[in-house]
Amino acid sequence: MRRFRAPVVSVFLIAALTAVPVLAPVWGQASAADTIFIGQFLTLDAAHPQAEAIAVSGGRIVAIGSASEVENLANNATRTVKFFGVAIPGFADAHIHVAGVGEKLETLDLSGLTKAEILAKVSDAARSAEPGKWIFGGGWDEGFWQPTAFPTAKELDAVSGDHPVVLTRIDEHSTWVNSRVLALAKISRDTPDPDGGLIRRGAEREPTGMLVDHAQELIRSIMPKSTHADRERHIRAALQQFTRWGLTSVHDAGVGLDTIAIYKDLLKRGELPVRVYVMVTGDNARAQYLASGPEPDLGNGMLAVRSFKLFLDGALGSRGAELSAPYSDAPQEHGLQLLKDAEFAQIVQDARKKGFQVNVHAIGDRAVARALDTFEHGGVTPAERFRVEHASMVADDDVRRFVHLGLIASIQPVFVGEYSRWAEDRVGSSRIHWVLRTRDLLNAGVLLAAGTDYPASDSGVPIANLNCLVTRQSAAGKPEVGWYPEQRVSVDQALRMMTAGPAFAAFQEKDLGALTVGRYADFTVISENPYNVPINNLRSLAVRMTVVGGKVTFEAAGK
Ligand SMILES: [Zn+2]
């Protein structure tokens, strides 16, 4: 048992102190514990890997050790919470779209469905909706269909009546619409492809009904606008969902001022149940933050705004990811450039001057190389912790450059599910080993933070992501042998990528990512010790309790 007053000291000092037994009873001078949690703790702290109890004061851990000793420290006002199961440092998601998760709960969920099933769902929705009402859905993936061709407006027209229908692909980088939407948006054979976008076309240049990357903006102005109230409802619903999934911290990968205002409001009301690390996106929001500066901690580590999200390319499934050589299944395509080098370099320098982190979306090998080039030529240092979001396809030489430049790869292990369905078609067998090469990145010493990109992926559930890292199976357990199983990592490595990794990627490693005295009391209680379960059973782990800053944000019914 090690006890300390709650000093805010560096992790290095804590590590040094915890390496030797400290018996001095300094507890008496410390502020009294609000809460004592008793159960089994795996701390992910090398100096003190297991514990039976922790004491919490003001949201932070003030003592950690055996149950009898920590229990002795309770006074009359102290609440004691006993739990069954195993507590690990709280799960973080380094890349998720919070409002999108809430919105998905209100639209047609097309994940994992065949085309016939999707058309039947749209047909049902069209029959029950008021005349002319828009129908939205998302999560479709042609990888589940036979054949795996991109869909068309005509197929939707047959079931949609007079309703405009907008169905986003699983990656959210392309949208399948019906002819009603094409007509309302005046998209015809004469409409040019916008910069960084593609209108898929058939015979005579006629649009087929699929809009890729920036071409999706052609329909934005005619769609019913989601209001501030809609967005707040979506965000609240998503945050509640996260607590059930065991998340204690999320990095919201690209939001504007409206969403930031909602977070600030929720924080002020004490209604933010999950820590949020914001990536600011959009010219307006960025300009405003460049003028006012970063907000690294808006309240006990609950909300931080200190990073910018940029997009260099699209997504691999939609063939928008920028490749250095053409797509294997479309030899005339090599993806889209959503941001040009010169503008990107300028934003990077503006951000650095004001102390903002830059988190850049780059999926294709060419986009990843462009990110590395721009950071390198711009003189970005490891201390700035710039991130490449996704880094889904990294050429051999670029793996070493990540290490050399001290850049963080913000990866989405759950992509294994969708990529196993079509990535090899897209890039061919000679480049497939560049794709989702988690183990290679880890072995080379690249700093890794894991997230899910949900709802732009199969699942936002941390246990599913853990399973993908360790088994290389999809959230649904496919393929059985794992997709390129040599890229699997151990349970321990996976847990660190989901806790310490995101903490470091958000400059929060002194406060989050492990259970030690001085850090916030953020932990997730799961049904079994993940180190002891056979890896094929990892998917069946259940979340029993979620705790953020010593407050229980979720507790499963029953015991
Ligand atoms: Zn994303």
Coordinates of C-alpha atoms and ligand atoms in Angstrom, one line a residue:
M1 CA 0.0 0.0 0.0
R2 CA 1.3 3.4 -0.9
R3 CA -0.3 6.5 0.4
F4 CA 0.4 10.1 -0.4
R5 CA -1.2 13.4 0.0
A6 CA -2.7 14.4 -3.3
P7 CA 0.3 16.2 -4.7
V8 CA 0.3 17.3 -8.3
V9 CA 3.7 16.0 -9.2
S10 CA 5.1 14.7 -12.5
V11 CA 4.4 11.1 -13.5
F12 CA 8.2 10.6 -13.2
L13 CA 8.1 11.6 -9.6
I14 CA 5.1 9.4 -8.9
A15 CA 6.9 6.5 -10.5
A16 CA 10.0 7.1 -8.4
L17 CA 8.0 7.3 -5.2
T18 CA 5.8 4.3 -5.9
A19 CA 8.9 2.2 -6.6
V20 CA 9.7 2.0 -2.9
P21 CA 7.3 1.4 0.0
V22 CA 6.2 4.7 1.6
L23 CA 4.9 4.1 5.1
A24 CA 4.6 7.6 6.5
P25 CA 0.9 8.1 7.3
V26 CA 0.4 11.3 5.5
W27 CA -3.3 10.6 4.9
G28 CA -4.4 12.6 8.0
Q29 CA -3.2 15.8 6.5
A30 CA -4.8 15.1 3.1
S31 CA -8.4 16.3 2.4
A32 CA -10.8 13.6 3.4
A33 CA -11.9 11.0 0.8
D34 CA -15.2 11.6 -0.9
T35 CA -15.4 8.1 -2.1
I36 CA -13.6 4.8 -1.7
F37 CA -14.0 2.2 -4.4
I38 CA -13.3 -1.4 -3.5
G39 CA -12.8 -4.2 -6.0
Q40 CA -10.0 -5.4 -8.3
F41 CA -7.9 -2.8 -10.0
L42 CA -5.5 -3.2 -12.8
T43 CA -3.7 0.1 -12.8
L44 CA -1.5 0.0 -16.0
D45 CA 1.1 1.6 -13.7
A46 CA 4.3 -0.6 -13.8
A47 CA 5.3 0.4 -10.3
H48 CA 2.1 -0.7 -8.7
P49 CA 0.1 -2.8 -11.2
Q50 CA -2.7 -4.2 -9.0
A51 CA -4.7 -2.8 -6.1
E52 CA -7.9 -3.6 -4.2
A53 CA -9.1 -0.1 -3.4
I54 CA -8.7 3.5 -4.3
A55 CA -9.7 6.7 -2.4
V56 CA -10.9 9.7 -4.3
S57 CA -11.0 13.3 -3.3
G58 CA -12.0 16.2 -5.6
G59 CA -12.1 13.8 -8.6
R60 CA -8.5 12.6 -8.2
I61 CA -7.0 9.5 -6.7
V62 CA -5.5 10.2 -3.3
A63 CA -4.7 6.7 -2.1
I64 CA -4.4 3.3 -3.7
G65 CA -3.7 0.0 -2.1
S66 CA -5.2 -2.9 -0.2
A67 CA -8.9 -2.8 0.8
S68 CA -8.3 -2.9 4.6
E69 CA -5.8 -0.1 4.6
V70 CA -7.7 2.3 2.2
E71 CA -11.0 1.5 4.0
N72 CA -9.5 2.6 7.3
L73 CA -9.1 6.0 5.8
A74 CA -12.9 6.6 5.5
N75 CA -14.6 9.2 7.7
N76 CA -18.3 9.7 8.3
A77 CA -18.9 11.5 5.0
T78 CA -17.1 9.0 2.9
R79 CA -19.1 6.9 0.5
T80 CA -17.9 3.4 -0.1
V81 CA -18.6 1.7 -3.4
K82 CA -17.9 -2.0 -3.8
F83 CA -18.0 -3.6 -7.2
F84 CA -17.6 -7.0 -8.8
G85 CA -15.4 -7.3 -11.9
V86 CA -12.1 -5.8 -12.8
A87 CA -11.4 -2.0 -13.0
I88 CA -9.0 -0.8 -15.7
P89 CA -8.1 2.8 -16.5
G90 CA -11.1 4.4 -18.3
F91 CA -11.4 3.6 -22.0
A92 CA -10.8 6.6 -24.2
D93 CA -11.7 6.9 -27.9
A94 CA -9.1 9.0 -29.7
H95 CA -11.3 9.6 -32.8
I96 CA -15.0 9.6 -32.7
H97 CA -17.8 11.8 -34.0
V98 CA -20.0 12.6 -31.0
A99 CA -23.0 14.3 -32.7
G100 CA -22.9 11.7 -35.5
V101 CA -23.3 8.9 -32.9
G102 CA -26.4 10.6 -31.5
E103 CA -27.8 11.3 -35.0
K104 CA -27.3 7.7 -36.0
L105 CA -29.6 6.7 -33.2
E106 CA -32.4 8.6 -35.1
T107 CA -31.8 7.6 -38.7
L108 CA -32.0 4.3 -40.5
D109 CA -29.2 2.0 -39.5
L110 CA -28.0 0.2 -42.6
S111 CA -24.9 -1.4 -41.0
G112 CA -24.2 -5.0 -42.2
L113 CA -27.3 -5.1 -44.5
T114 CA -27.6 -6.5 -48.0
K115 CA -28.8 -4.2 -50.7
A116 CA -32.2 -5.9 -50.7
E117 CA -32.6 -5.4 -47.0
I118 CA -31.7 -1.7 -47.3
L119 CA -34.2 -1.2 -50.1
A120 CA -36.9 -2.9 -48.0
K121 CA -36.0 -0.6 -45.0
V122 CA -36.2 2.5 -47.2
S123 CA -39.5 1.3 -48.6
D124 CA -41.0 0.8 -45.1
A125 CA -39.8 4.3 -44.1
A126 CA -41.2 5.9 -47.2
R127 CA -44.6 4.3 -46.6
S128 CA -44.8 5.5 -43.0
A129 CA -43.3 9.0 -43.5
E130 CA -45.4 12.1 -44.2
P131 CA -45.5 13.0 -47.9
G132 CA -42.3 14.5 -49.2
K133 CA -40.4 14.1 -45.9
W134 CA -36.6 13.4 -46.2
I135 CA -35.4 9.9 -45.3
F136 CA -31.9 9.6 -43.9
G137 CA -29.8 6.5 -43.2
G138 CA -26.2 5.5 -42.9
G139 CA -23.7 2.7 -42.4
W140 CA -24.2 0.8 -45.7
D141 CA -21.2 -1.0 -47.1
E142 CA -21.3 -2.6 -50.6
G143 CA -18.7 -5.1 -49.2
F144 CA -21.8 -7.0 -47.8
W145 CA -23.4 -7.2 -51.2
Q146 CA -23.3 -9.6 -54.2
P147 CA -21.9 -8.1 -56.5
T148 CA -20.0 -5.5 -54.5
A149 CA -20.7 -2.7 -57.0
F150 CA -21.6 0.9 -55.9
P151 CA -25.4 1.5 -55.8
T152 CA -27.5 3.8 -58.0
A153 CA -30.2 6.4 -57.6
K154 CA -32.5 4.3 -59.8
E155 CA -32.5 1.4 -57.3
L156 CA -33.7 3.8 -54.6
D157 CA -36.3 5.5 -56.9
A158 CA -38.1 2.2 -57.2
V159 CA -38.9 2.2 -53.4
S160 CA -38.8 5.8 -52.3
G161 CA -41.9 7.5 -53.8
D162 CA -41.7 11.3 -53.6
H163 CA -39.3 11.2 -50.6
P164 CA -35.8 12.6 -51.0
V165 CA -33.5 9.8 -49.7
V166 CA -29.9 10.3 -48.4
L167 CA -27.9 7.3 -47.3
T168 CA -24.3 7.8 -46.2
R169 CA -21.8 5.0 -46.8
I170 CA -20.1 3.5 -43.7
D171 CA -17.0 5.8 -44.1
E172 CA -19.2 8.9 -44.4
H173 CA -17.1 10.0 -47.3
S174 CA -19.7 9.2 -49.9
T175 CA -23.5 9.4 -50.1
W176 CA -26.1 7.4 -52.1
V177 CA -29.0 9.5 -53.0
N178 CA -32.2 9.0 -55.1
S179 CA -33.1 11.0 -58.3
R180 CA -35.4 13.3 -56.3
V181 CA -32.3 14.6 -54.4
L182 CA -30.3 14.9 -57.6
A183 CA -33.1 16.9 -59.1
L184 CA -33.6 19.2 -56.1
A185 CA -29.8 19.9 -56.0
K186 CA -29.8 20.3 -59.8
I187 CA -27.0 17.8 -60.2
S188 CA -26.9 16.7 -63.9
R189 CA -24.5 15.5 -66.5
D190 CA -23.5 19.2 -66.9
T191 CA -22.5 19.6 -63.3
P192 CA -18.7 19.7 -63.0
D193 CA -17.0 17.7 -60.2
P194 CA -16.2 20.1 -57.4
D195 CA -12.6 20.4 -56.2
G196 CA -11.8 17.4 -54.0
G197 CA -15.1 15.7 -55.0
L198 CA -16.5 13.2 -57.5
I199 CA -20.0 12.7 -58.9
R200 CA -20.0 9.1 -60.0
R201 CA -21.3 8.9 -63.5
G202 CA -22.7 6.3 -65.9
A203 CA -23.3 6.4 -69.7
E204 CA -23.3 9.9 -71.2
R205 CA -21.9 11.4 -67.9
E206 CA -25.3 10.9 -66.3
P207 CA -24.9 11.0 -62.4
T208 CA -25.5 7.5 -61.0
G209 CA -26.6 8.7 -57.5
M210 CA -23.3 8.5 -55.6
L211 CA -21.5 11.6 -54.4
V212 CA -18.0 11.3 -53.1
D213 CA -16.2 13.6 -50.6
H214 CA -16.7 17.3 -51.5
A215 CA -19.4 16.4 -54.0
Q216 CA -21.6 15.6 -51.0
E217 CA -21.6 19.4 -50.3
L218 CA -23.7 19.9 -53.5
I219 CA -26.8 18.6 -51.5
R220 CA -26.0 20.2 -48.2
S221 CA -27.8 23.5 -49.0
I222 CA -31.1 21.8 -50.0
M223 CA -31.3 19.4 -47.0
P224 CA -33.3 20.3 -44.0
K225 CA -30.9 22.0 -41.5
S226 CA -30.3 20.4 -38.2
T227 CA -31.0 22.9 -35.5
H228 CA -29.0 23.8 -32.4
A229 CA -31.6 21.8 -30.4
D230 CA -31.2 18.8 -32.7
R231 CA -27.5 18.9 -32.2
E232 CA -27.7 19.2 -28.5
R233 CA -30.1 16.2 -28.3
H234 CA -27.7 14.2 -30.5
I235 CA -24.7 15.0 -28.3
R236 CA -26.5 14.2 -25.1
A237 CA -27.7 10.9 -26.4
A238 CA -24.2 10.0 -27.6
L239 CA -22.6 10.9 -24.3
Q240 CA -25.1 8.7 -22.5
Q241 CA -24.4 5.9 -24.9
F242 CA -20.6 6.3 -24.3
T243 CA -21.0 5.9 -20.5
R244 CA -22.8 2.5 -21.2
W245 CA -19.9 1.5 -23.5
G246 CA -17.4 2.2 -20.7
L247 CA -15.9 5.4 -22.2
T248 CA -14.5 8.0 -19.9
S249 CA -12.9 10.2 -22.5
V250 CA -13.5 10.9 -26.2
H251 CA -11.7 13.0 -28.8
D252 CA -14.4 14.6 -31.0
A253 CA -12.8 14.5 -34.4
G254 CA -13.9 17.8 -36.0
V255 CA -16.5 20.2 -34.7
G256 CA -17.5 23.8 -35.2
L257 CA -18.3 26.6 -32.8
D258 CA -21.9 25.6 -32.4
T259 CA -20.9 22.2 -31.0
I260 CA -18.2 23.7 -28.7
A261 CA -20.9 26.0 -27.3
I262 CA -23.0 23.0 -26.5
Y263 CA -20.1 21.3 -24.7
K264 CA -19.4 24.5 -22.7
D265 CA -23.0 24.7 -21.7
L266 CA -23.2 21.0 -20.6
L267 CA -20.0 21.5 -18.6
K268 CA -21.4 24.6 -16.9
R269 CA -24.6 22.6 -15.9
G270 CA -22.5 19.7 -14.7
E271 CA -24.1 17.5 -17.3
L272 CA -21.0 16.3 -19.2
P273 CA -20.5 12.7 -18.2
V274 CA -17.5 12.0 -20.5
R275 CA -14.3 14.0 -20.9
V276 CA -14.2 15.6 -24.4
Y277 CA -11.1 16.6 -26.3
V278 CA -12.2 18.8 -29.2
M279 CA -10.7 19.0 -32.6
V280 CA -11.8 22.2 -34.2
T281 CA -12.7 22.1 -37.9
G282 CA -13.9 24.6 -40.5
D283 CA -12.3 27.9 -41.6
N284 CA -14.6 30.0 -39.4
A285 CA -14.0 28.2 -36.2
R286 CA -10.3 27.9 -36.8
A287 CA -10.0 31.6 -37.5
Q288 CA -11.8 32.4 -34.3
Y289 CA -9.6 30.1 -32.2
L290 CA -6.5 31.4 -33.8
A291 CA -7.5 34.8 -32.6
S292 CA -8.5 33.7 -29.1
G293 CA -6.0 30.9 -28.4
P294 CA -6.3 27.3 -27.1
E295 CA -8.5 26.3 -24.1
P296 CA -6.5 23.4 -22.7
D297 CA -8.6 22.8 -19.6
L298 CA -12.1 24.2 -19.2
G299 CA -12.9 22.5 -16.0
N300 CA -11.2 19.6 -14.1
G301 CA -10.0 18.1 -17.4
M302 CA -13.6 17.7 -18.6
L303 CA -13.3 19.8 -21.8
A304 CA -10.3 20.9 -23.8
V305 CA -10.1 22.8 -27.1
R306 CA -6.5 22.9 -28.3
S307 CA -6.3 21.1 -31.7
F308 CA -7.3 21.6 -35.3
K309 CA -8.7 18.8 -37.5
L310 CA -7.8 19.0 -41.2
F311 CA -8.6 16.6 -44.1
L312 CA -6.0 15.8 -46.7
D313 CA -8.0 13.1 -48.5
G314 CA -11.2 10.9 -48.5
A315 CA -11.7 7.3 -47.5
L316 CA -10.5 4.1 -49.0
G317 CA -13.9 2.3 -49.4
S318 CA -15.3 5.2 -51.4
R319 CA -12.0 5.4 -53.5
G320 CA -11.4 8.9 -52.1
A321 CA -8.3 8.0 -50.2
E322 CA -5.3 9.5 -52.1
L323 CA -3.0 6.8 -53.3
S324 CA 0.4 7.3 -55.0
A325 CA -0.4 4.7 -57.6
P326 CA -3.9 4.1 -59.1
Y327 CA -6.6 2.0 -57.4
S328 CA -6.3 -1.7 -58.3
D329 CA -10.1 -1.9 -59.0
A330 CA -10.3 1.4 -60.9
P331 CA -7.1 2.0 -62.8
Q332 CA -8.1 5.5 -63.8
E333 CA -8.6 6.7 -60.2
H334 CA -6.1 7.5 -57.5
G335 CA -8.3 9.3 -55.0
L336 CA -9.0 12.9 -54.0
Q337 CA -6.9 15.7 -52.6
L338 CA -9.1 17.6 -50.2
L339 CA -6.5 20.1 -49.2
K340 CA -3.6 21.3 -51.2
D341 CA 0.0 21.3 -49.8
A342 CA 0.5 25.1 -49.7
E343 CA -2.7 25.8 -47.8
F344 CA -2.0 22.9 -45.5
A345 CA 1.5 24.2 -44.7
Q346 CA 0.1 27.7 -44.0
I347 CA -2.5 26.3 -41.5
V348 CA 0.2 24.3 -39.8
Q349 CA 2.4 27.3 -39.3
D350 CA -0.6 29.4 -38.1
A351 CA -1.5 26.7 -35.6
R352 CA 2.0 26.3 -34.3
K353 CA 2.4 30.0 -33.6
K354 CA -0.7 29.9 -31.3
G355 CA 0.1 26.5 -29.7
F356 CA -2.5 24.4 -31.4
Q357 CA -2.0 20.7 -32.1
V358 CA -2.7 19.7 -35.8
N359 CA -4.6 16.5 -36.3
V360 CA -4.7 15.7 -40.0
H361 CA -7.0 13.1 -41.7
A362 CA -4.8 11.1 -44.0
I363 CA -5.8 7.6 -45.2
G364 CA -4.1 6.8 -48.5
D365 CA -0.3 6.3 -48.7
R366 CA 0.0 9.5 -50.7
A367 CA -1.9 11.6 -48.2
V368 CA 0.1 10.1 -45.3
A369 CA 3.3 11.0 -47.1
R370 CA 2.0 14.5 -47.8
A371 CA 1.3 14.9 -44.1
L372 CA 4.7 13.7 -43.1
D373 CA 6.4 16.0 -45.7
T374 CA 4.5 19.1 -44.6
F375 CA 5.2 18.4 -40.9
E376 CA 8.9 17.7 -41.7
H377 CA 9.5 20.7 -43.9
G378 CA 7.6 22.9 -41.4
G379 CA 10.0 22.0 -38.7
V380 CA 7.4 20.4 -36.4
T381 CA 8.9 18.9 -33.3
P382 CA 7.9 15.8 -31.2
A383 CA 6.9 18.1 -28.3
E384 CA 4.1 19.5 -30.5
R385 CA 2.6 15.9 -30.7
F386 CA 1.0 16.4 -34.1
R387 CA -1.2 13.6 -35.2
V388 CA -2.1 11.8 -38.4
E389 CA -5.7 10.7 -38.0
H390 CA -6.2 7.2 -39.5
A391 CA -2.8 6.6 -41.1
S392 CA -4.6 3.6 -42.7
M393 CA -2.1 3.0 -45.4
V394 CA 1.6 3.7 -44.7
A395 CA 4.4 2.8 -47.1
D396 CA 7.5 1.1 -45.6
D397 CA 9.8 4.2 -45.5
D398 CA 7.1 6.3 -44.0
V399 CA 6.8 4.1 -40.9
R400 CA 10.3 5.2 -39.9
R401 CA 9.5 8.8 -40.6
F402 CA 6.7 8.7 -38.1
V403 CA 9.2 7.7 -35.4
H404 CA 11.8 10.2 -36.6
L405 CA 9.3 13.1 -36.5
G406 CA 7.7 12.0 -33.2
L407 CA 4.3 12.0 -34.8
I408 CA 1.3 10.2 -33.3
A409 CA -0.7 7.7 -35.4
S410 CA -4.3 7.9 -34.4
I411 CA -5.5 4.5 -35.6
Q412 CA -8.9 2.8 -35.8
P413 CA -8.5 -0.9 -35.2
V414 CA -12.2 -1.5 -35.8
F415 CA -11.6 -0.7 -39.5
V416 CA -10.4 -4.3 -39.8
G417 CA -14.0 -5.3 -40.2
E418 CA -14.8 -3.2 -43.3
Y419 CA -11.2 -3.4 -44.7
S420 CA -11.3 -7.1 -44.6
R421 CA -14.3 -6.9 -47.0
W422 CA -12.8 -4.8 -49.7
A423 CA -9.4 -3.2 -49.0
E424 CA -7.6 -5.9 -51.1
D425 CA -9.8 -5.1 -54.1
R426 CA -8.9 -1.4 -53.7
V427 CA -5.1 -1.6 -53.4
G428 CA -4.2 -5.1 -54.6
S429 CA -2.0 -7.7 -53.1
S430 CA 1.4 -5.9 -53.5
R431 CA 0.3 -2.9 -51.3
I432 CA -2.0 -4.6 -48.9
H433 CA 0.7 -5.0 -46.2
W434 CA 0.7 -1.2 -46.0
V435 CA -2.9 -1.2 -44.8
L436 CA -3.8 -1.2 -41.0
R437 CA -0.2 -2.3 -40.1
T438 CA -0.7 -1.8 -36.4
R439 CA 1.9 -4.3 -35.2
D440 CA 4.5 -2.8 -37.7
L441 CA 3.9 0.7 -36.4
L442 CA 4.1 -0.5 -32.7
N443 CA 7.3 -2.5 -33.3
A444 CA 8.9 0.5 -35.1
G445 CA 8.2 2.6 -32.0
V446 CA 5.4 4.8 -33.5
L447 CA 3.3 6.5 -30.8
L448 CA -0.2 5.0 -31.2
A449 CA -3.6 6.2 -29.9
A450 CA -6.7 4.0 -30.7
G451 CA -10.2 5.2 -31.6
T452 CA -13.1 4.0 -33.7
D453 CA -14.2 6.9 -36.0
Y454 CA -17.7 5.8 -35.1
P455 CA -20.3 6.2 -36.7
A456 CA -17.9 6.1 -39.7
S457 CA -17.1 2.4 -38.8
D458 CA -18.7 -0.8 -37.7
S459 CA -18.7 0.0 -34.0
G460 CA -17.8 2.6 -31.4
V461 CA -17.7 0.1 -28.6
P462 CA -14.3 0.0 -26.9
I463 CA -14.6 -3.8 -26.1
A464 CA -15.1 -4.3 -29.9
N465 CA -12.1 -2.2 -30.6
L466 CA -10.0 -4.1 -28.1
N467 CA -11.1 -7.3 -29.8
C468 CA -10.1 -6.0 -33.2
L469 CA -6.6 -5.1 -31.9
V470 CA -6.0 -8.5 -30.3
T471 CA -7.7 -10.8 -32.8
R472 CA -7.9 -8.8 -36.0
Q473 CA -11.5 -9.8 -36.3
S474 CA -14.4 -7.5 -37.1
A475 CA -16.8 -6.4 -34.3
A476 CA -18.9 -9.4 -35.4
G477 CA -16.0 -11.8 -35.1
K478 CA -15.0 -12.2 -38.8
P479 CA -12.8 -13.6 -40.3
E480 CA -12.3 -16.3 -37.8
V481 CA -8.5 -16.5 -38.2
G482 CA -8.2 -12.7 -38.2
W483 CA -7.4 -10.4 -41.1
Y484 CA -3.6 -10.4 -41.6
P485 CA -3.3 -11.8 -38.1
E486 CA 0.5 -11.0 -38.0
Q487 CA -0.6 -7.5 -37.2
R488 CA -2.3 -8.5 -33.9
V489 CA -1.1 -7.0 -30.6
S490 CA -1.2 -8.3 -27.1
V491 CA -4.0 -7.4 -24.6
D492 CA -1.6 -5.3 -22.7
Q493 CA -0.5 -3.3 -25.7
A494 CA -4.1 -2.9 -26.8
L495 CA -5.2 -1.6 -23.5
R496 CA -2.4 1.0 -23.4
M497 CA -3.4 2.2 -26.9
M498 CA -6.9 2.7 -25.6
T499 CA -5.9 4.5 -22.4
A500 CA -2.4 5.9 -22.1
G501 CA -2.2 6.4 -25.9
P502 CA -5.1 8.8 -26.2
A503 CA -4.1 10.5 -23.0
F504 CA -0.7 11.3 -24.4
A505 CA -2.2 12.3 -27.8
A506 CA -4.3 14.9 -25.9
F507 CA -1.4 16.2 -23.6
Q508 CA -3.3 14.6 -20.7
E509 CA -0.9 11.8 -19.6
K510 CA -0.3 13.4 -16.2
D511 CA -4.0 13.2 -15.5
L512 CA -5.3 10.2 -17.4
G513 CA -4.3 6.9 -18.9
A514 CA -3.4 5.0 -15.7
L515 CA -4.6 4.6 -12.1
T516 CA -2.1 6.4 -9.8
V517 CA -2.2 8.8 -6.9
G518 CA -2.6 12.3 -8.4
R519 CA -4.4 11.2 -11.6
Y520 CA -8.2 11.6 -12.1
A521 CA -10.2 8.6 -10.8
D522 CA -11.4 7.5 -14.3
F523 CA -12.0 3.8 -14.7
T524 CA -14.1 1.2 -16.4
V525 CA -15.2 -1.9 -14.6
I526 CA -15.4 -4.9 -16.9
S527 CA -16.8 -8.4 -16.2
E528 CA -13.5 -10.3 -16.2
N529 CA -9.8 -9.8 -16.2
P530 CA -9.0 -9.2 -19.9
Y531 CA -5.5 -10.7 -19.4
N532 CA -7.0 -14.0 -18.3
V533 CA -9.8 -14.5 -20.9
P534 CA -9.1 -16.6 -23.9
I535 CA -8.7 -14.0 -26.7
N536 CA -11.6 -15.4 -28.6
N537 CA -13.9 -14.5 -25.7
L538 CA -12.7 -10.9 -25.4
R539 CA -15.8 -9.8 -27.4
S540 CA -18.0 -11.1 -24.6
L541 CA -16.6 -8.9 -21.9
A542 CA -19.3 -6.6 -20.5
V543 CA -19.0 -3.2 -18.9
R544 CA -20.3 -3.2 -15.3
M545 CA -19.5 0.3 -14.3
T546 CA -18.0 3.5 -15.6
V547 CA -16.5 6.2 -13.3
V548 CA -15.3 9.6 -14.3
G549 CA -13.5 11.8 -11.8
G550 CA -14.7 9.6 -9.0
K551 CA -18.4 9.9 -10.1
V552 CA -20.3 6.8 -11.3
T553 CA -21.6 7.6 -14.7
F554 CA -23.0 4.2 -15.5
E555 CA -23.8 1.1 -13.6
A556 CA -25.1 -2.1 -15.2
A557 CA -28.4 -3.5 -13.8
G558 CA -28.0 -6.5 -11.6
K559 CA -24.7 -7.9 -10.3
Ligands
ZN1 ZN -13.4 10.7 -38.6

